[in-house]
Short mmCIF file of C-alpha atoms in Angstrom, two decimals:
data_model
loop_
_atom_site.label_atom_id
_atom_site.label_comp_id
_atom_site.label_asym_id
_atom_site.label_seq_id
_atom_site.Cartn_x
_atom_site.Cartn_y
_atom_site.Cartn_z
CA UNK A 1 13.75 34.58 12.69
CA UNK A 2 12.55 37.65 14.34
CA UNK A 3 9.51 40.03 13.00
CA UNK A 4 11.53 41.88 10.61
CA UNK A 5 10.95 45.61 9.38
CA UNK A 6 11.75 48.50 11.47
CA UNK A 7 11.23 48.69 15.15
CA UNK A 8 8.44 47.22 16.72
CA UNK A 9 5.84 49.31 18.24
CA UNK A 10 6.37 48.14 21.45
CA UNK A 11 10.24 48.97 21.08
CA UNK A 12 9.17 52.55 20.21
CA UNK A 13 6.93 52.89 23.22
CA UNK A 14 9.46 51.58 25.50
CA UNK A 15 11.85 54.21 23.91
CA UNK A 16 9.46 56.97 24.13
CA UNK A 17 8.91 55.94 27.86
CA UNK A 18 12.69 56.37 28.47
CA UNK A 19 12.90 59.63 26.88
CA UNK A 20 9.96 60.99 28.81
CA UNK A 21 11.46 59.65 31.98
CA UNK A 22 12.38 62.61 34.70
CA UNK A 23 14.49 61.41 37.37
CA UNK A 24 15.09 63.91 40.02
CA UNK A 25 18.56 65.02 40.47
CA UNK A 26 20.76 67.89 41.70
CA UNK A 27 22.88 70.15 39.38
CA UNK A 28 25.74 67.41 40.01
CA UNK A 29 23.43 64.39 38.70
CA UNK A 30 23.08 63.03 42.08
CA UNK A 31 19.22 61.25 42.63
CA UNK A 32 17.80 63.55 45.22
CA UNK A 33 14.82 61.51 45.13
CA UNK A 34 13.35 57.88 44.47
CA UNK A 35 10.53 59.21 42.25
CA UNK A 36 10.60 58.59 38.98
CA UNK A 37 8.24 60.64 36.83
CA UNK A 38 7.01 60.05 33.28
CA UNK A 39 6.23 63.51 31.55
CA UNK A 40 4.47 63.39 28.15
CA UNK A 41 3.47 66.39 26.20
CA UNK A 42 1.35 66.07 23.08
CA UNK A 43 0.02 68.72 20.86
CA UNK A 44 -3.39 68.40 19.48
CA UNK A 45 -5.41 70.16 16.49
CA UNK A 46 -8.29 70.68 18.81
CA UNK A 47 -10.34 68.86 21.35
CA UNK A 48 -11.53 66.21 18.96
CA UNK A 49 -7.88 65.25 17.97
CA UNK A 50 -7.45 62.33 20.62
CA UNK A 51 -4.24 61.29 19.52
CA UNK A 52 -2.08 64.35 19.06
CA UNK A 53 1.50 64.47 18.11
CA UNK A 54 4.13 63.69 21.00
CA UNK A 55 6.80 66.62 21.59
CA UNK A 56 10.05 64.86 21.43
CA UNK A 57 13.43 64.44 20.14
CA UNK A 58 15.04 68.18 19.41
CA UNK A 59 11.91 69.75 20.27
CA UNK A 60 12.78 68.92 24.21
CA UNK A 61 15.71 70.40 26.11
CA UNK A 62 16.31 68.86 29.42
CA UNK A 63 18.03 69.73 32.67
CA UNK A 64 18.06 68.57 35.93
CA UNK A 65 14.79 70.23 37.09
CA UNK A 66 13.24 71.63 33.97
CA UNK A 67 12.24 70.84 30.64
CA UNK A 68 11.66 73.20 27.52
CA UNK A 69 9.32 72.13 24.74
CA UNK A 70 8.95 73.86 21.59
CA UNK A 71 5.45 73.65 20.41
CA UNK A 72 3.45 74.94 17.78
CA UNK A 73 0.79 77.65 17.89
CA UNK A 74 -3.01 77.31 17.77
CA UNK A 75 -2.38 73.96 19.05
CA UNK A 76 -3.93 72.26 22.51
CA UNK A 77 -1.05 71.33 24.52
CA UNK A 78 -1.91 68.45 26.81
CA UNK A 79 0.48 67.38 29.52
CA UNK A 80 0.40 64.31 31.46
CA UNK A 81 2.75 62.87 34.23
CA UNK A 82 2.79 59.39 35.45
CA UNK A 83 4.60 58.12 38.63
CA UNK A 84 6.99 55.33 37.51
CA UNK A 85 8.54 54.70 40.74
CA UNK A 86 9.55 51.25 41.68
CA UNK A 87 8.72 51.33 45.11
CA UNK A 88 5.20 50.52 45.64
CA UNK A 89 4.63 53.37 48.51
CA UNK A 90 6.16 56.04 46.53
CA UNK A 91 3.32 58.72 46.57
CA UNK A 92 4.56 61.45 44.48
CA UNK A 93 3.06 64.86 45.70
CA UNK A 94 2.87 67.88 43.98
CA UNK A 95 1.00 71.27 43.51
CA UNK A 96 0.44 72.23 39.68
CA UNK A 97 1.12 75.39 39.12
CA UNK A 98 0.60 77.60 35.95
CA UNK A 99 3.04 80.31 35.50
CA UNK A 100 2.54 82.91 32.51
CA UNK A 101 5.16 84.80 30.90
CA UNK A 102 5.12 87.50 33.28
CA UNK A 103 5.94 85.03 36.21
CA UNK A 104 2.55 85.21 37.79
CA UNK A 105 1.50 81.93 39.44
CA UNK A 106 -2.16 80.31 39.67
CA UNK A 107 -1.67 77.08 42.04
CA UNK A 108 -4.07 74.33 41.49
CA UNK A 109 -5.22 71.73 44.21
CA UNK A 110 -2.37 69.26 45.31
CA UNK A 111 -1.96 66.15 43.42
CA UNK A 112 -1.09 62.89 44.91
CA UNK A 113 0.07 60.15 42.56
CA UNK A 114 0.42 56.53 43.77
CA UNK A 115 2.97 54.34 41.56
CA UNK A 116 1.42 53.87 38.20
CA UNK A 117 -1.46 56.68 38.45
CA UNK A 118 -1.39 59.33 35.97
CA UNK A 119 -2.25 63.19 36.60
CA UNK A 120 -3.29 65.48 33.21
CA UNK A 121 -3.02 69.11 33.51
CA UNK A 122 -5.33 71.51 32.08
CA UNK A 123 -4.56 71.71 28.44
CA UNK A 124 -2.73 75.08 27.21
CA UNK A 125 -3.08 76.85 24.00
CA UNK A 126 -0.45 79.13 22.53
CA UNK A 127 -1.23 81.95 19.93
CA UNK A 128 1.28 83.08 17.46
CA UNK A 129 3.59 85.47 19.15
CA UNK A 130 2.81 84.24 22.63
CA UNK A 131 5.66 84.41 25.23
CA UNK A 132 6.82 81.31 26.93
CA UNK A 133 4.66 79.90 29.93
CA UNK A 134 5.23 76.89 32.10
CA UNK A 135 3.55 74.18 34.46
CA UNK A 136 5.46 74.06 37.83
CA UNK A 137 5.47 71.05 40.01
CA UNK A 138 5.81 72.44 43.32
CA UNK A 139 6.25 70.72 46.60
CA UNK A 140 4.02 71.49 49.85
CA UNK A 141 6.33 74.35 50.60
CA UNK A 142 6.18 76.18 47.69
CA UNK A 143 9.38 74.98 46.12
CA UNK A 144 9.86 74.46 42.47
CA UNK A 145 10.45 70.51 41.77
CA UNK A 146 10.04 70.32 38.01
CA UNK A 147 9.43 73.22 35.70
CA UNK A 148 7.95 72.41 32.03
CA UNK A 149 8.45 75.21 29.79
CA UNK A 150 6.45 75.82 26.57
CA UNK A 151 7.94 77.86 23.87
CA UNK A 152 6.92 78.59 20.27
#
């Protein structure tokens, strides 16, 4: 039996979720938090391009507290994070902060994500020749929790 032919859509989705999942660890790989965040980065041709293209595989470099995404110029870069923590009362709180190529930061309002909730960041657009910029998730004390870098 089986449905034959390639990977099922469901399985691809599960693989994408696993690839996008960020567990919070220190440099030794010890989990520092029960938080599990699904980070999804897509690039879109323009505001009308709803589906976009997932940035994945070799275009993502992961470290314990950061990710670097290689994106194309002249695309809208949309970032969403989803709280995938198992415990129903796991609320992920962070301050989304934009960091430009000079290291200047613009914090947004604090976000609280209950289990299963999603936050979409303000879309970014990179022009040819732009330096790397980032979205930084900071805790209420201003400490960087997770940095998402975008490079061409």
